[in-house]
PDB file of C-alpha atoms in Angstrom:
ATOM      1  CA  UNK A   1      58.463  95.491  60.699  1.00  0.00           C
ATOM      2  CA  UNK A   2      55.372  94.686  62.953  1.00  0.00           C
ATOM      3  CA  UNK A   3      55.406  93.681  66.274  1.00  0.00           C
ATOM      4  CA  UNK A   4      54.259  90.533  65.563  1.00  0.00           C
ATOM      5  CA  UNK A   5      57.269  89.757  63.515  1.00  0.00           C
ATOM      6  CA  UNK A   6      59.969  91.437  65.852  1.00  0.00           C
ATOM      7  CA  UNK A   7      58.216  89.147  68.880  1.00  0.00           C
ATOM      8  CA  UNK A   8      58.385  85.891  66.726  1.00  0.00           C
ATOM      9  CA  UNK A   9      62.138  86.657  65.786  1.00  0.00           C
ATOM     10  CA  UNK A  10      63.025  87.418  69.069  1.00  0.00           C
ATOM     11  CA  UNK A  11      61.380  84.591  70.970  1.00  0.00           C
ATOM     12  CA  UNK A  12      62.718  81.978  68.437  1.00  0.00           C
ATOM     13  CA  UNK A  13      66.196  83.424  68.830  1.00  0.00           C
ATOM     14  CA  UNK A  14      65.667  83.449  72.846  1.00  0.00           C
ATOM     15  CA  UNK A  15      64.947  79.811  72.235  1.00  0.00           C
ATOM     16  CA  UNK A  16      68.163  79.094  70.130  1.00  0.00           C
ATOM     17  CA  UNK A  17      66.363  77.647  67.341  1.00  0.00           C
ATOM     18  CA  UNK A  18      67.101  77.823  63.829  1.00  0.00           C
ATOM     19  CA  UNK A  19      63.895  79.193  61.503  1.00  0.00           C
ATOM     20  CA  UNK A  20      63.916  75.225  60.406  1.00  0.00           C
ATOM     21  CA  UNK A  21      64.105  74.180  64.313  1.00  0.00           C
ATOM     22  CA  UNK A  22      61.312  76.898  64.897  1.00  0.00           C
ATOM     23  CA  UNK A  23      59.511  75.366  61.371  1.00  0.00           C
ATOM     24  CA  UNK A  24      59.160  71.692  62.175  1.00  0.00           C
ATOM     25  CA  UNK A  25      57.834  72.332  65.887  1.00  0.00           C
ATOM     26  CA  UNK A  26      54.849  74.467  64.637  1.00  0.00           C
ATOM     27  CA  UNK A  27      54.824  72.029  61.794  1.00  0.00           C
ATOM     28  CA  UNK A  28      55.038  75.140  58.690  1.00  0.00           C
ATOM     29  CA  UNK A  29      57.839  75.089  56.086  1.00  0.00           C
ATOM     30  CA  UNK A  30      61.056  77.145  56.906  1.00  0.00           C
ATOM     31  CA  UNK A  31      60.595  80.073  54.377  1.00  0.00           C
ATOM     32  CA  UNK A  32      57.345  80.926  56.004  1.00  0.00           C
ATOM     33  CA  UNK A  33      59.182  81.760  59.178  1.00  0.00           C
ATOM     34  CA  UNK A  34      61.766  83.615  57.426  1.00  0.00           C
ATOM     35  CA  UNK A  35      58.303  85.449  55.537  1.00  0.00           C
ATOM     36  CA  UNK A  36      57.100  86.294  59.374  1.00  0.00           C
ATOM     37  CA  UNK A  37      59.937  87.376  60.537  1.00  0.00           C
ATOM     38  CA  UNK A  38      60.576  89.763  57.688  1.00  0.00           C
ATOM     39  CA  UNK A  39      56.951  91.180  57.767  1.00  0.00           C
ATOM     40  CA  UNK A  40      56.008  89.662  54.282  1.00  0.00           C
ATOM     41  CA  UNK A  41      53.285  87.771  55.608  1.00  0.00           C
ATOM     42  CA  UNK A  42      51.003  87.511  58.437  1.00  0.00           C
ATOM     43  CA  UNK A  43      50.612  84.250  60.708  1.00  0.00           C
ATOM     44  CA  UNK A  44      47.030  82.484  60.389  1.00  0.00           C
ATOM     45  CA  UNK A  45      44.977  81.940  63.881  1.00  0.00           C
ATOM     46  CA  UNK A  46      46.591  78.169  64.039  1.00  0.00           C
ATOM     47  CA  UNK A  47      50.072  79.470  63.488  1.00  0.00           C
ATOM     48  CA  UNK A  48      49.509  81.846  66.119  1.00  0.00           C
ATOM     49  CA  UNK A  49      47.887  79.066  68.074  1.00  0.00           C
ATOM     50  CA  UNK A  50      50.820  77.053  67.557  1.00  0.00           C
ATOM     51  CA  UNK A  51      53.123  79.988  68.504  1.00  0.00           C
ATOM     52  CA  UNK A  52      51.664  80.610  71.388  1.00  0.00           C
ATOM     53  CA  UNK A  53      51.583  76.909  72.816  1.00  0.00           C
ATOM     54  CA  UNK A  54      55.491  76.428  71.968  1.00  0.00           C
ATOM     55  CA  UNK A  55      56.555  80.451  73.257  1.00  0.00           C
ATOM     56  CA  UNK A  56      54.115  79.629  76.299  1.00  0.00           C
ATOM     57  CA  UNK A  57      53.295  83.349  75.599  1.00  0.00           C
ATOM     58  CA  UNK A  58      49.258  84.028  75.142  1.00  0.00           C
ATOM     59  CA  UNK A  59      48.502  84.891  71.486  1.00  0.00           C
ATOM     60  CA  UNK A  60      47.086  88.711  72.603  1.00  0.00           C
ATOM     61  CA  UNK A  61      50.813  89.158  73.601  1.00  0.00           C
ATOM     62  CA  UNK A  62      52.437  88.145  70.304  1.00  0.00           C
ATOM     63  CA  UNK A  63      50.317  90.353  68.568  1.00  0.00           C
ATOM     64  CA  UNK A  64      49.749  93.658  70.811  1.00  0.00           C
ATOM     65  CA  UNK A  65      52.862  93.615  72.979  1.00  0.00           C
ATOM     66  CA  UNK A  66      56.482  94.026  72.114  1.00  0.00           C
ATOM     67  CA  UNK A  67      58.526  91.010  73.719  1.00  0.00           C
ATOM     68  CA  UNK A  68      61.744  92.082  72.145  1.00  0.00           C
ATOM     69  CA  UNK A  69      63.432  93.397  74.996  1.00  0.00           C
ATOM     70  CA  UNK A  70      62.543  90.895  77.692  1.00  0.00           C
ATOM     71  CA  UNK A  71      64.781  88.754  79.006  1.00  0.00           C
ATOM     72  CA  UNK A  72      63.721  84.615  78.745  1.00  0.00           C
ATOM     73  CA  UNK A  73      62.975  85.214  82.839  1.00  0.00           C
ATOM     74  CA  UNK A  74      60.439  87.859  81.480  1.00  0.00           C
ATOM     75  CA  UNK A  75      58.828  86.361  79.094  1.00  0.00           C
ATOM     76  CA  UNK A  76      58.732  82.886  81.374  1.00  0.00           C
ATOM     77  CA  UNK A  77      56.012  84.976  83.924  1.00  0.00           C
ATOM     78  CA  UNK A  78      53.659  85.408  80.822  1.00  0.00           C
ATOM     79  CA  UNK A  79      52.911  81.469  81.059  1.00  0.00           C
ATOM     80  CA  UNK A  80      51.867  81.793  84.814  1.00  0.00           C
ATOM     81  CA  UNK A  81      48.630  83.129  86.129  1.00  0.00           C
ATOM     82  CA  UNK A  82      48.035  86.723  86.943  1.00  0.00           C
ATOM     83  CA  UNK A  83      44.886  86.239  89.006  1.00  0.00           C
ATOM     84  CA  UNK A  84      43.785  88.491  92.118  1.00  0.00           C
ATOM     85  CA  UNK A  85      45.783  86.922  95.548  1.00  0.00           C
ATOM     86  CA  UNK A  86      42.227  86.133  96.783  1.00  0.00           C
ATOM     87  CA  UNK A  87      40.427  83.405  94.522  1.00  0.00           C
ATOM     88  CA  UNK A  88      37.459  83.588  96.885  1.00  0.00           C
ATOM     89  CA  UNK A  89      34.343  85.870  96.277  1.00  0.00           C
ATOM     90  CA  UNK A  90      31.654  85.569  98.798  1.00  0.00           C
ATOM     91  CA  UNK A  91      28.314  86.758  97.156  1.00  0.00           C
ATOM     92  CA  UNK A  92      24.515  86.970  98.515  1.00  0.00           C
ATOM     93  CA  UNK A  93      21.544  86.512  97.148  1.00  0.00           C
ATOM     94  CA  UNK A  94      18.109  86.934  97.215  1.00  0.00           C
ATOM     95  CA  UNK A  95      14.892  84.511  97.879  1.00  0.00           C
ATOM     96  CA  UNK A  96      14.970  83.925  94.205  1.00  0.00           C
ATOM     97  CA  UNK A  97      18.916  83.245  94.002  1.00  0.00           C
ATOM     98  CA  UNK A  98      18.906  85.989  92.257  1.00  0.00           C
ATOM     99  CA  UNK A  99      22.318  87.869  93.186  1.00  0.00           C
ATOM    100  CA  UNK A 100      22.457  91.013  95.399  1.00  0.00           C
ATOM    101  CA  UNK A 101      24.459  93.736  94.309  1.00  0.00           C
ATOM    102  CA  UNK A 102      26.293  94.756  98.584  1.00  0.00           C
ATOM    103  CA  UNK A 103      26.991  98.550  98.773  1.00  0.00           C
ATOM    104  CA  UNK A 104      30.076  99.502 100.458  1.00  0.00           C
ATOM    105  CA  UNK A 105      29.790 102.612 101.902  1.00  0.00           C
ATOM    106  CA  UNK A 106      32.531 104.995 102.589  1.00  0.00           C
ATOM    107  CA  UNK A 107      32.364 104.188 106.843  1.00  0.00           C
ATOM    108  CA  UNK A 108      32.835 100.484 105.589  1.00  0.00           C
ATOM    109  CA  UNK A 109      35.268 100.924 103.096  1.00  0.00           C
ATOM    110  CA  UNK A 110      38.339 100.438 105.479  1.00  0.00           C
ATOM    111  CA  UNK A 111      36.502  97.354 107.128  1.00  0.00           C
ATOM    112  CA  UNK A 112      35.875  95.809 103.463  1.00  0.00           C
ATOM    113  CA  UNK A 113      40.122  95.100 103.112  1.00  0.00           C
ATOM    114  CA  UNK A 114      39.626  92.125 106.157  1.00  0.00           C
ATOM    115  CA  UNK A 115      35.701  91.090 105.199  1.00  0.00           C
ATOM    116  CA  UNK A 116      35.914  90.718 101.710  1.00  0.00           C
ATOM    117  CA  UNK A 117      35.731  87.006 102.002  1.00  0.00           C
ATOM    118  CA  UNK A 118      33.681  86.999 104.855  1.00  0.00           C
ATOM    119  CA  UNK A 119      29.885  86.278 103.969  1.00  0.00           C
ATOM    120  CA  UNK A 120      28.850  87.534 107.743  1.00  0.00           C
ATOM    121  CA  UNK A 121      30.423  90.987 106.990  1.00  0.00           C
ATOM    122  CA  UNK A 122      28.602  91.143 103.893  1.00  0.00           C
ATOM    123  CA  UNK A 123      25.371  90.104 105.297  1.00  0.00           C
ATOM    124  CA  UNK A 124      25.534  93.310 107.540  1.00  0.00           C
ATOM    125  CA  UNK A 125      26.031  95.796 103.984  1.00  0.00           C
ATOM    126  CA  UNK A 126      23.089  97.239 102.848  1.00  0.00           C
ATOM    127  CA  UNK A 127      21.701  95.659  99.051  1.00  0.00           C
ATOM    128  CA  UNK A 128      20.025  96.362  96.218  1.00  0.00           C
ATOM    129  CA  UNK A 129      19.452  95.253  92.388  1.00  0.00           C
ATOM    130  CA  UNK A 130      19.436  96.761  89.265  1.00  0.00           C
ATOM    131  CA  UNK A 131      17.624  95.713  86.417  1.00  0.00           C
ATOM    132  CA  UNK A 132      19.074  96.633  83.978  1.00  0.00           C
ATOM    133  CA  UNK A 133      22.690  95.462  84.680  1.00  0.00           C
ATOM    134  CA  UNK A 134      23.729  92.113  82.878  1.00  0.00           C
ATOM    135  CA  UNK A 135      23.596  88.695  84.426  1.00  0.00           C
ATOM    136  CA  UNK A 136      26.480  87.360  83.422  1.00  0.00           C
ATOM    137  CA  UNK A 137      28.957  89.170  85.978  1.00  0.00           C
ATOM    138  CA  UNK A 138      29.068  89.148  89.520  1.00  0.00           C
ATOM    139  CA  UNK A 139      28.389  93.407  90.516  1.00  0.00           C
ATOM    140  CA  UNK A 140      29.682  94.952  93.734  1.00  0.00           C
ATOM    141  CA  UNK A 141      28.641  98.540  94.668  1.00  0.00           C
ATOM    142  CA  UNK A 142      31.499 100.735  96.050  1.00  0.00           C
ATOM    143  CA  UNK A 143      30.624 105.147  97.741  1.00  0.00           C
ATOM    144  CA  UNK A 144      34.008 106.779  96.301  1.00  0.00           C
ATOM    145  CA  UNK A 145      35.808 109.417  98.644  1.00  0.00           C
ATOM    146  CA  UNK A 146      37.599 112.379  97.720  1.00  0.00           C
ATOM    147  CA  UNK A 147      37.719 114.709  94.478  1.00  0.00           C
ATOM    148  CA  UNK A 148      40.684 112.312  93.062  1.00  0.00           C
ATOM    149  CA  UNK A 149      38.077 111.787  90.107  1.00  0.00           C
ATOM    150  CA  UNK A 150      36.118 114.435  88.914  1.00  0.00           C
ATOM    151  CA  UNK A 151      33.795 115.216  87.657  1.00  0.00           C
ATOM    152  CA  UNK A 152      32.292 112.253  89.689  1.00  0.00           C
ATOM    153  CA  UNK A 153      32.184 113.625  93.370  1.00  0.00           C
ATOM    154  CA  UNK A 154      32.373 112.561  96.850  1.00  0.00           C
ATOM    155  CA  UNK A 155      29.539 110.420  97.401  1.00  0.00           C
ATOM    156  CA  UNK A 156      28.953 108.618  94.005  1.00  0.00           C
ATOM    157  CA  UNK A 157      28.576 105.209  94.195  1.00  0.00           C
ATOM    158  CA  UNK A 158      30.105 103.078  91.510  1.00  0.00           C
ATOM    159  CA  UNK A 159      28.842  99.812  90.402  1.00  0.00           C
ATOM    160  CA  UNK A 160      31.850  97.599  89.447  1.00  0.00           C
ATOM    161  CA  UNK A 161      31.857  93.735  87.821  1.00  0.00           C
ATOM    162  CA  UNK A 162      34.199  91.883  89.239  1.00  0.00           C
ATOM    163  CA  UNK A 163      37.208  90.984  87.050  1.00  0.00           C
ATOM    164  CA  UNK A 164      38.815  87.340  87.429  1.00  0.00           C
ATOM    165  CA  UNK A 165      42.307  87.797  85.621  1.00  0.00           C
ATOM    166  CA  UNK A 166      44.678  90.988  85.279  1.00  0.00           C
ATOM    167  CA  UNK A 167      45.205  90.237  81.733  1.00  0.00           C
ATOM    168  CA  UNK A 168      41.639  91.341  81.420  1.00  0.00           C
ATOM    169  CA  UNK A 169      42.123  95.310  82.639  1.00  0.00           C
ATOM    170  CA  UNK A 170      41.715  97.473  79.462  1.00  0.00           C
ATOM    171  CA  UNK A 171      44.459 100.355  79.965  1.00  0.00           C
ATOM    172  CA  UNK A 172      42.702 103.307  80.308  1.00  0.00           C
ATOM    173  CA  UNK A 173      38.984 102.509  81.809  1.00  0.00           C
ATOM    174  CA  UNK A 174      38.268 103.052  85.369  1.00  0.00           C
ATOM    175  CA  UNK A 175      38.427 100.354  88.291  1.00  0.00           C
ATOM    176  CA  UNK A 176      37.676  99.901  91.755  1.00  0.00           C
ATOM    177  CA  UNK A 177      40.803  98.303  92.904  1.00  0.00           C
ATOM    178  CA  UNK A 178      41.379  96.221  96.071  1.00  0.00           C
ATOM    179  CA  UNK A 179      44.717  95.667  97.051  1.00  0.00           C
ATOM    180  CA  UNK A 180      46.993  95.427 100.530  1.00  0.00           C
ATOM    181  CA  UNK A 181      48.074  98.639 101.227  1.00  0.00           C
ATOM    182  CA  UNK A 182      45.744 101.139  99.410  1.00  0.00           C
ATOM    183  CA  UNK A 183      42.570  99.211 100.418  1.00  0.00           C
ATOM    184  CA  UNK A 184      39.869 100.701  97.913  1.00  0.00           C
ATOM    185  CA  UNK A 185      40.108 103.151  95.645  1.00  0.00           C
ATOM    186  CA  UNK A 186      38.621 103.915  92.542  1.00  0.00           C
ATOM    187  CA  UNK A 187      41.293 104.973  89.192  1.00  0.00           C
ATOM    188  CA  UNK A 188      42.113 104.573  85.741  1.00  0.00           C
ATOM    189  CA  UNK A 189      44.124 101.724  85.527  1.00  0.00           C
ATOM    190  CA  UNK A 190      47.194 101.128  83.551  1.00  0.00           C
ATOM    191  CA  UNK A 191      48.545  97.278  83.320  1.00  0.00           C
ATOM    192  CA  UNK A 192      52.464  96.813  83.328  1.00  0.00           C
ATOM    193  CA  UNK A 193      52.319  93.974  85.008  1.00  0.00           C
ATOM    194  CA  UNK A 194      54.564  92.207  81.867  1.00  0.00           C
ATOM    195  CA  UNK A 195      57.316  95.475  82.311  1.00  0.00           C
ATOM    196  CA  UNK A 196      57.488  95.694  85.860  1.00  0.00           C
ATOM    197  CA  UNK A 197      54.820  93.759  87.655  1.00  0.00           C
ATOM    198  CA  UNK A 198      52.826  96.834  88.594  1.00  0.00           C
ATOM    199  CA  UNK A 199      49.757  98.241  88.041  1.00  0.00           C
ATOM    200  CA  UNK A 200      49.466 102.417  87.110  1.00  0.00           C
ATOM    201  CA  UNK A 201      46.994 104.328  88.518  1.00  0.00           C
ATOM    202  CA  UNK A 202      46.167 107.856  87.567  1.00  0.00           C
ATOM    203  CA  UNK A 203      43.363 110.339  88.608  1.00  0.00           C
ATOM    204  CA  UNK A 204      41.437 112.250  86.594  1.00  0.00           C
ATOM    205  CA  UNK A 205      41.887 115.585  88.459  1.00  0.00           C
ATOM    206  CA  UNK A 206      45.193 116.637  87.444  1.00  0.00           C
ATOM    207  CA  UNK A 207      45.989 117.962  90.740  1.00  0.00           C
ATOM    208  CA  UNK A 208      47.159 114.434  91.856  1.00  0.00           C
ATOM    209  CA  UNK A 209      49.903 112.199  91.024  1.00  0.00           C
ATOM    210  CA  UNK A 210      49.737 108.888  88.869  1.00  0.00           C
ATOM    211  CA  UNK A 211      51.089 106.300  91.469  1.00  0.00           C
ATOM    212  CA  UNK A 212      51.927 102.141  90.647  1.00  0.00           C
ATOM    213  CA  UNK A 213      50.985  99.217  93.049  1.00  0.00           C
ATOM    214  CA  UNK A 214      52.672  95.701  93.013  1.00  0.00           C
ATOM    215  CA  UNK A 215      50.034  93.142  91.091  1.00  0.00           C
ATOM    216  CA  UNK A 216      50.995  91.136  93.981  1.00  0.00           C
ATOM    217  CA  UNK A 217      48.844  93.718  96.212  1.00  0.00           C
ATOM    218  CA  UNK A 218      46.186  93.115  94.456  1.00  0.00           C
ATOM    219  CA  UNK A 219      43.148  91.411  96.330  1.00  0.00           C
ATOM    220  CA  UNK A 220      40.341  92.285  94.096  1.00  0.00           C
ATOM    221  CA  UNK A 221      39.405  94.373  90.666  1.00  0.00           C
ATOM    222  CA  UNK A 222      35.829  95.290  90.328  1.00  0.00           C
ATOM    223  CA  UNK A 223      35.959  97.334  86.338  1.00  0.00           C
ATOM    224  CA  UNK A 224      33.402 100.199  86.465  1.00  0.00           C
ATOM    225  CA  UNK A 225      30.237  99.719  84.580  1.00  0.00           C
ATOM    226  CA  UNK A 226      27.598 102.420  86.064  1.00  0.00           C
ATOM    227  CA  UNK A 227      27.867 105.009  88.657  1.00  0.00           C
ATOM    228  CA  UNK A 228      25.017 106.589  90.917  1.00  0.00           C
ATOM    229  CA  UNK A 229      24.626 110.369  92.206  1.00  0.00           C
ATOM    230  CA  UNK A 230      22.684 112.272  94.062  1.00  0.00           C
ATOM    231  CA  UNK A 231      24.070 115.405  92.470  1.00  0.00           C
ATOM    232  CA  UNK A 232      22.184 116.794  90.012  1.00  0.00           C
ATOM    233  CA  UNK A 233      23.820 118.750  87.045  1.00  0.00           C
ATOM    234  CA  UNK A 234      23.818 122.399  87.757  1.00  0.00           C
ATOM    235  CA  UNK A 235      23.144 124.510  84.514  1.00  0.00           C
ATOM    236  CA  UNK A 236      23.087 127.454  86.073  1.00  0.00           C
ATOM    237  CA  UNK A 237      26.677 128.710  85.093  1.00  0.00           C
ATOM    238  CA  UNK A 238      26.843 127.286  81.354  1.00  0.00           C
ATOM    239  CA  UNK A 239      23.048 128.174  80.362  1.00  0.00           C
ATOM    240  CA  UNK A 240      20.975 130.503  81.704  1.00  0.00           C
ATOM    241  CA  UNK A 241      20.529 132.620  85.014  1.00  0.00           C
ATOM    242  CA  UNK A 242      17.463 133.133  86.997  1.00  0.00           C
ATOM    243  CA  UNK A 243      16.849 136.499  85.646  1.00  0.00           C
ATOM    244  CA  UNK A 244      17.169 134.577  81.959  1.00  0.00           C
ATOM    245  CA  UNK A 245      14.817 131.626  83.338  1.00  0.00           C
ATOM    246  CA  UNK A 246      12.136 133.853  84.314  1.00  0.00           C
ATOM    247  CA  UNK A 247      12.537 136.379  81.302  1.00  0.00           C
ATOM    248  CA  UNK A 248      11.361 132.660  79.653  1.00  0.00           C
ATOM    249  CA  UNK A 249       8.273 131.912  81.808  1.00  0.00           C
ATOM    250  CA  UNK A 250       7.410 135.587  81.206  1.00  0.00           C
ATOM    251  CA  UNK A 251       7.427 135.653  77.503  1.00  0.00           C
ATOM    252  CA  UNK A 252       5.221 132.186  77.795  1.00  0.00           C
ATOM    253  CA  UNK A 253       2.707 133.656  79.667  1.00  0.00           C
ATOM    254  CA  UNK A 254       2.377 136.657  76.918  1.00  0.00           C
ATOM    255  CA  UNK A 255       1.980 133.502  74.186  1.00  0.00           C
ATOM    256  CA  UNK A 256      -0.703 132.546  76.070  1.00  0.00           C
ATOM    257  CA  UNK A 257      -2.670 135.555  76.933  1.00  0.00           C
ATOM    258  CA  UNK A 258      -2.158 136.022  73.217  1.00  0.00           C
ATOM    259  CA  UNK A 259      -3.824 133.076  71.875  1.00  0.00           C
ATOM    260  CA  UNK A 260      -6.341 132.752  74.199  1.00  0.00           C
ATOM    261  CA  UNK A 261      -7.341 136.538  72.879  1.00  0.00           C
ATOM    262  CA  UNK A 262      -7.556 135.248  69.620  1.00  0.00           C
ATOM    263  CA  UNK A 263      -9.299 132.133  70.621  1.00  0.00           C
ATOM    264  CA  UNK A 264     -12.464 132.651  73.101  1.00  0.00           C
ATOM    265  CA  UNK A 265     -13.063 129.422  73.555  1.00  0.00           C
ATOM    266  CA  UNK A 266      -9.850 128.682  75.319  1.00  0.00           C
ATOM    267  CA  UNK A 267     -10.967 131.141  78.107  1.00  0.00           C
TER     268      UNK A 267
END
């Protein structure tokens, strides 16, 4: 049986309504429930539309997440908001209006947790654009610390777009996260907020644990979209060596003195 099916079975039941009860509210006849619940057919957009309005549970939920063991409580917290505790984003902008993407550097980092909101504080960080990025997100530029996430090292600065609702994290993708007590760090992001009301975090070096932070922490979520680095890749240990490199030029040079012998007019 699919999830959808189990979730509509167990929400209705959660409810106390019959599959005609269930039927005449999201105005469909009673066998088609029965043909949901069983896994014989698959709701339509406006049943799920319907569904969702009646449950008070978003659609994405009914179809991706398995409800069945919530509680009513549980599944009561999917109706409300699960925005960022700070609703305000202070933003600059250039003599065009053109938004600025502000850098915060790694000395500025711990600062950034009490002037996020505050557009003096942000008129101090240094600014830049790229043109490349899209316009329809607001970008915030953030110099990581530590070797937490390698390969990217100490240094890099990621570019983040700032995210407006929880709901919106994709499990798995990195984020520069905000919150109360960690200030800002910079993870692969896991949402339970519907299990447990957390957020998981985990590194990508291995040599550090996965940790969780209340949602309620949360201030802001910026989701990685570009990084910068002033490290160059280093080849030297996967390709070639000096003595190979130079071995190279040598055997050029040869070419050359070779085909300039068999063609004067190159000389």
């Amino acid at each position: 049986m699919s999830i959808v099916s189990e979730n509509i079975k167990h929400l209705r039941k959660l409810k106390n309504w019959t599959q005609g009860d269930f039927a005449e509210k999201i105005d469909i006849k009673r066998s088609l429930v029965g043909a949901y619940e069983e896994g014989r057919a698959d709701p339509r957009l406006n049943n799920l539309l319907n569904m969702s309005k009646v449950f008070k549970v978003p659609v994405d939920f009914l179809i991706s997440k398995d409800l069945s063991s919530l509680s009513e409580e549980q599944i009561l917290k999917l109706s409300a908001p699960r925005k960022p505790s700070s609703k305000v984003l202070s933003i600059t902008v250039d003599k065009n209006n053109e938004e600025l993407i502000d850098l915060i550097p790694q000395k500025a980092s711990a600062g950034y947790l009490n002037g996020y909101a505050d557009p003096e504080y942000l008129e101090e960080l240094p600014k830049f654009q790229l043109p490349n990025l899209p316009k329809s997100g607001t970008y915030r530029a953030f110099e990581i610390t530590g070797d937490s996430m390698l390969p990217l090292r100490p240094g890099t600065i990621v570019i983040g777009k700032y995210l407006e609702d929880v709901t919106d994290i994709k499990n798995g993708r990195c984020y520069v996260i905000l919150s109360k007590e960690e200030g800002v760090v910079y993870k692969r992001v896991f949402d339970y907020t519907l299990e447990n009301g957390k957020l998981f975090l985990v590194s990508d070096n291995k040599a550090y644990s996965p940790y969780d932070i209340p949602v309620s922490d949360v201030i802001e979520i910026w989701e990685a979209k570009a990084y910068l680095s002033m490290d160059l890749p280093d080849y030297s240990d996967d390709t070639m060596d000096f003595e190979q490199l130079k071995s190279i030029v040598l055997d050029l040079q040869q070419e050359v003195i070779k085909l300039k012998d068999h063609h004067p007019r190159l000389n």
